[in-house]
mmCIF file of C-alpha atoms in Angstrom:
data_model
loop_
_atom_site.group_PDB
_atom_site.id
_atom_site.type_symbol
_atom_site.label_atom_id
_atom_site.label_comp_id
_atom_site.label_asym_id
_atom_site.label_seq_id
_atom_site.Cartn_x
_atom_site.Cartn_y
_atom_site.Cartn_z
ATOM 1 C CA MET A 1 4.726 3.527 -34.975
ATOM 2 C CA THR A 2 3.006 1.201 -32.542
ATOM 3 C CA ALA A 3 -0.338 1.860 -30.895
ATOM 4 C CA ARG A 4 1.353 2.144 -27.482
ATOM 5 C CA GLN A 5 3.786 4.759 -28.758
ATOM 6 C CA THR A 6 0.999 6.736 -30.441
ATOM 7 C CA PHE A 7 -1.073 6.638 -27.254
ATOM 8 C CA CYS A 8 1.884 7.849 -25.159
ATOM 9 C CA LEU A 9 2.686 10.708 -27.524
ATOM 10 C CA ARG A 10 -0.934 11.813 -27.665
ATOM 11 C CA SER A 11 -1.158 11.597 -23.874
ATOM 12 C CA LEU A 12 1.900 13.828 -23.598
ATOM 13 C CA LEU A 13 0.381 16.320 -26.017
ATOM 14 C CA VAL A 14 -2.884 16.421 -24.039
ATOM 15 C CA SER A 15 -0.851 16.768 -20.838
ATOM 16 C CA ALA A 16 0.999 19.750 -22.291
ATOM 17 C CA CYS A 17 -2.339 21.387 -23.124
ATOM 18 C CA LEU A 18 -3.596 20.710 -19.599
ATOM 19 C CA LEU A 19 -0.492 22.351 -18.157
ATOM 20 C CA VAL A 20 -1.061 25.431 -20.310
ATOM 21 C CA ALA A 21 -4.639 25.562 -18.975
ATOM 22 C CA VAL A 22 -3.311 25.330 -15.399
ATOM 23 C CA ALA A 23 -0.886 28.170 -16.088
ATOM 24 C CA ILE A 24 -3.699 30.318 -17.478
ATOM 25 C CA VAL A 25 -5.873 29.667 -14.423
ATOM 26 C CA ILE A 26 -3.023 30.586 -12.104
ATOM 27 C CA VAL A 27 -2.342 33.867 -13.908
ATOM 28 C CA VAL A 28 -5.923 34.915 -14.608
ATOM 29 C CA VAL A 29 -7.680 33.853 -11.403
ATOM 30 C CA VAL A 30 -5.337 32.858 -8.599
ATOM 31 C CA ILE A 31 -2.669 35.572 -8.712
ATOM 32 C CA PRO A 32 -5.165 38.488 -8.737
ATOM 33 C CA GLN A 33 -7.096 36.953 -5.840
ATOM 34 C CA VAL A 34 -3.935 36.346 -3.820
ATOM 35 C CA ARG A 35 -2.756 39.880 -4.543
ATOM 36 C CA ASP A 36 -6.060 41.238 -3.235
ATOM 37 C CA GLU A 37 -5.902 38.991 -0.171
ATOM 38 C CA ALA A 38 -4.606 40.986 2.771
ATOM 39 C CA SER A 39 -6.438 39.379 5.661
ATOM 40 C CA ARG A 40 -4.965 37.765 8.769
ATOM 41 C CA GLY A 41 -1.641 39.562 8.522
ATOM 42 C CA GLY A 42 -0.495 37.544 5.539
ATOM 43 C CA THR A 43 2.222 38.571 3.153
ATOM 44 C CA PRO A 44 0.626 38.272 -0.285
ATOM 45 C CA GLU A 45 3.744 39.619 -2.015
ATOM 46 C CA MET A 46 5.667 36.444 -1.208
ATOM 47 C CA ALA A 47 2.750 34.261 -2.277
ATOM 48 C CA VAL A 48 2.378 36.161 -5.546
ATOM 49 C CA THR A 49 6.067 35.591 -6.264
ATOM 50 C CA ALA A 50 5.656 31.878 -5.522
ATOM 51 C CA PHE A 51 2.699 31.645 -7.894
ATOM 52 C CA TRP A 52 4.667 33.419 -10.645
ATOM 53 C CA ILE A 53 7.443 30.861 -10.189
ATOM 54 C CA ASN A 54 4.839 28.085 -10.329
ATOM 55 C CA PHE A 55 3.480 29.638 -13.535
ATOM 56 C CA ALA A 56 6.946 29.756 -15.125
ATOM 57 C CA PHE A 57 7.767 26.145 -14.248
ATOM 58 C CA THR A 58 4.349 25.014 -15.465
ATOM 59 C CA LEU A 59 4.843 26.650 -18.857
ATOM 60 C CA LEU A 60 8.392 25.317 -19.130
ATOM 61 C CA SER A 61 7.143 21.812 -18.328
ATOM 62 C CA ALA A 62 4.381 22.145 -20.928
ATOM 63 C CA LEU A 63 6.973 23.183 -23.508
ATOM 64 C CA CYS A 64 9.147 20.154 -22.704
ATOM 65 C CA LEU A 65 6.185 17.785 -22.971
ATOM 66 C CA PHE A 66 5.193 19.379 -26.271
ATOM 67 C CA LEU A 67 8.713 18.994 -27.672
ATOM 68 C CA VAL A 68 8.874 15.321 -26.698
ATOM 69 C CA ALA A 69 5.356 14.631 -28.007
ATOM 70 C CA THR A 70 6.012 16.221 -31.380
ATOM 71 C CA GLY A 71 9.330 14.431 -31.794
ATOM 72 C CA SER A 72 11.442 17.535 -31.851
ATOM 73 C CA LYS A 73 15.156 16.987 -32.419
ATOM 74 C CA VAL A 74 15.856 19.030 -29.280
ATOM 75 C CA ALA A 75 14.237 16.428 -27.052
ATOM 76 C CA THR A 76 15.094 13.272 -29.016
ATOM 77 C CA ARG A 77 18.249 12.115 -27.248
ATOM 78 C CA ALA A 78 17.220 12.892 -23.714
ATOM 79 C CA SER A 79 13.511 12.118 -23.899
ATOM 80 C CA ARG A 80 13.425 9.559 -21.069
ATOM 81 C CA PRO A 81 15.412 11.587 -18.488
ATOM 82 C CA LEU A 82 13.600 14.738 -19.590
ATOM 83 C CA LEU A 83 10.196 13.133 -19.102
ATOM 84 C CA ILE A 84 11.177 11.809 -15.680
ATOM 85 C CA LEU A 85 12.494 15.214 -14.623
ATOM 86 C CA VAL A 86 9.424 17.037 -15.949
ATOM 87 C CA GLY A 87 7.162 14.491 -14.270
ATOM 88 C CA LEU A 88 8.831 15.007 -10.907
ATOM 89 C CA ILE A 89 8.761 18.794 -11.250
ATOM 90 C CA VAL A 90 5.077 18.752 -12.147
ATOM 91 C CA LEU A 91 4.344 16.425 -9.223
ATOM 92 C CA PHE A 92 6.003 18.927 -6.875
ATOM 93 C CA LEU A 93 4.066 21.783 -8.507
ATOM 94 C CA GLY A 94 0.864 19.855 -7.893
ATOM 95 C CA ILE A 95 1.751 19.306 -4.261
ATOM 96 C CA SER A 96 2.478 23.020 -3.875
ATOM 97 C CA CYS A 97 -0.874 23.932 -5.446
ATOM 98 C CA VAL A 98 -2.743 21.591 -3.115
ATOM 99 C CA ASP A 99 -0.821 22.977 -0.134
ATOM 100 C CA ALA A 100 -1.711 26.538 -1.136
ATOM 101 C CA ALA A 101 -5.339 25.499 -1.615
ATOM 102 C CA PHE A 102 -5.467 24.124 1.933
ATOM 103 C CA ALA A 103 -3.902 27.348 3.206
ATOM 104 C CA TYR A 104 -6.390 29.608 1.435
ATOM 105 C CA ILE A 105 -9.550 27.572 2.065
ATOM 106 C CA SER A 106 -9.842 29.006 5.578
ATOM 107 C CA HIS A 107 -9.577 32.618 4.395
ATOM 108 C CA ASP A 108 -12.479 34.879 3.532
ATOM 109 C CA PRO A 109 -15.203 33.720 1.110
ATOM 110 C CA ALA A 110 -13.708 35.720 -1.774
ATOM 111 C CA MET A 111 -10.710 33.380 -1.742
ATOM 112 C CA ARG A 112 -12.816 30.202 -1.918
ATOM 113 C CA THR A 113 -12.948 30.250 -5.717
ATOM 114 C CA GLY A 114 -9.186 30.535 -5.937
ATOM 115 C CA SER A 115 -8.787 27.764 -3.403
ATOM 116 C CA ILE A 116 -11.083 25.397 -5.286
ATOM 117 C CA LEU A 117 -9.292 26.185 -8.536
ATOM 118 C CA LEU A 118 -5.969 25.500 -6.813
ATOM 119 C CA PHE A 119 -7.276 22.067 -5.783
ATOM 120 C CA ILE A 120 -8.242 21.384 -9.402
ATOM 121 C CA CYS A 121 -4.887 22.675 -10.696
ATOM 122 C CA GLY A 122 -3.061 20.520 -8.159
ATOM 123 C CA ALA A 123 -5.018 17.440 -9.219
ATOM 124 C CA VAL A 124 -4.281 18.141 -12.891
ATOM 125 C CA ASP A 125 -0.587 18.646 -12.107
ATOM 126 C CA LEU A 126 -0.446 15.368 -10.202
ATOM 127 C CA LEU A 127 -2.159 13.549 -13.078
ATOM 128 C CA VAL A 128 0.193 15.075 -15.665
ATOM 129 C CA GLY A 129 3.210 14.203 -13.521
ATOM 130 C CA VAL A 130 2.173 10.564 -13.365
ATOM 131 C CA VAL A 131 1.468 10.489 -17.116
ATOM 132 C CA ALA A 132 4.910 11.938 -17.871
ATOM 133 C CA VAL A 133 6.749 9.429 -15.675
ATOM 134 C CA VAL A 134 4.764 6.475 -17.029
ATOM 135 C CA ALA A 135 5.291 7.638 -20.617
ATOM 136 C CA ALA A 136 9.032 7.854 -19.971
ATOM 137 C CA PHE A 137 9.108 4.114 -19.375
ATOM 138 C CA LEU A 138 6.611 3.127 -22.070
ATOM 139 C CA LEU A 139 8.157 5.079 -24.945
ATOM 140 C CA PRO A 140 10.966 3.315 -26.784
ATOM 141 C CA MET A 141 14.424 4.872 -26.497
ATOM 142 C CA LYS A 142 15.391 7.038 -29.443
ATOM 143 C CA THR A 143 18.961 7.140 -30.668
#
């Protein structure tokens, strides 16, 4: 195994761990704060549903990155398309987190913590998305 391949696989494993951390932050901090948010005539039920969907896709993406990084037989044949797809999904999740952070930053001070954490989660998602797409082109094709 070359140094480049080892670095890519370790980067994917770290990225999977970062995505799990993002999912935990969304469930533990963001969703309860959004559920409690009822100011300015908002509909927190729809936002809570959107964050649960974000949580599910984040965990699914982390699982895919973990399977590719560990060399699982499930992800061996389709590792390049899978990494590109996961990278794009995570990029969109990051954009949605940043968009939600901008939306909640103007709300009451209790929502500021959630908003700042959403900015951090969005930045992590964007970083992981770029790592996944770059790793898709740096890893050798497996047959």
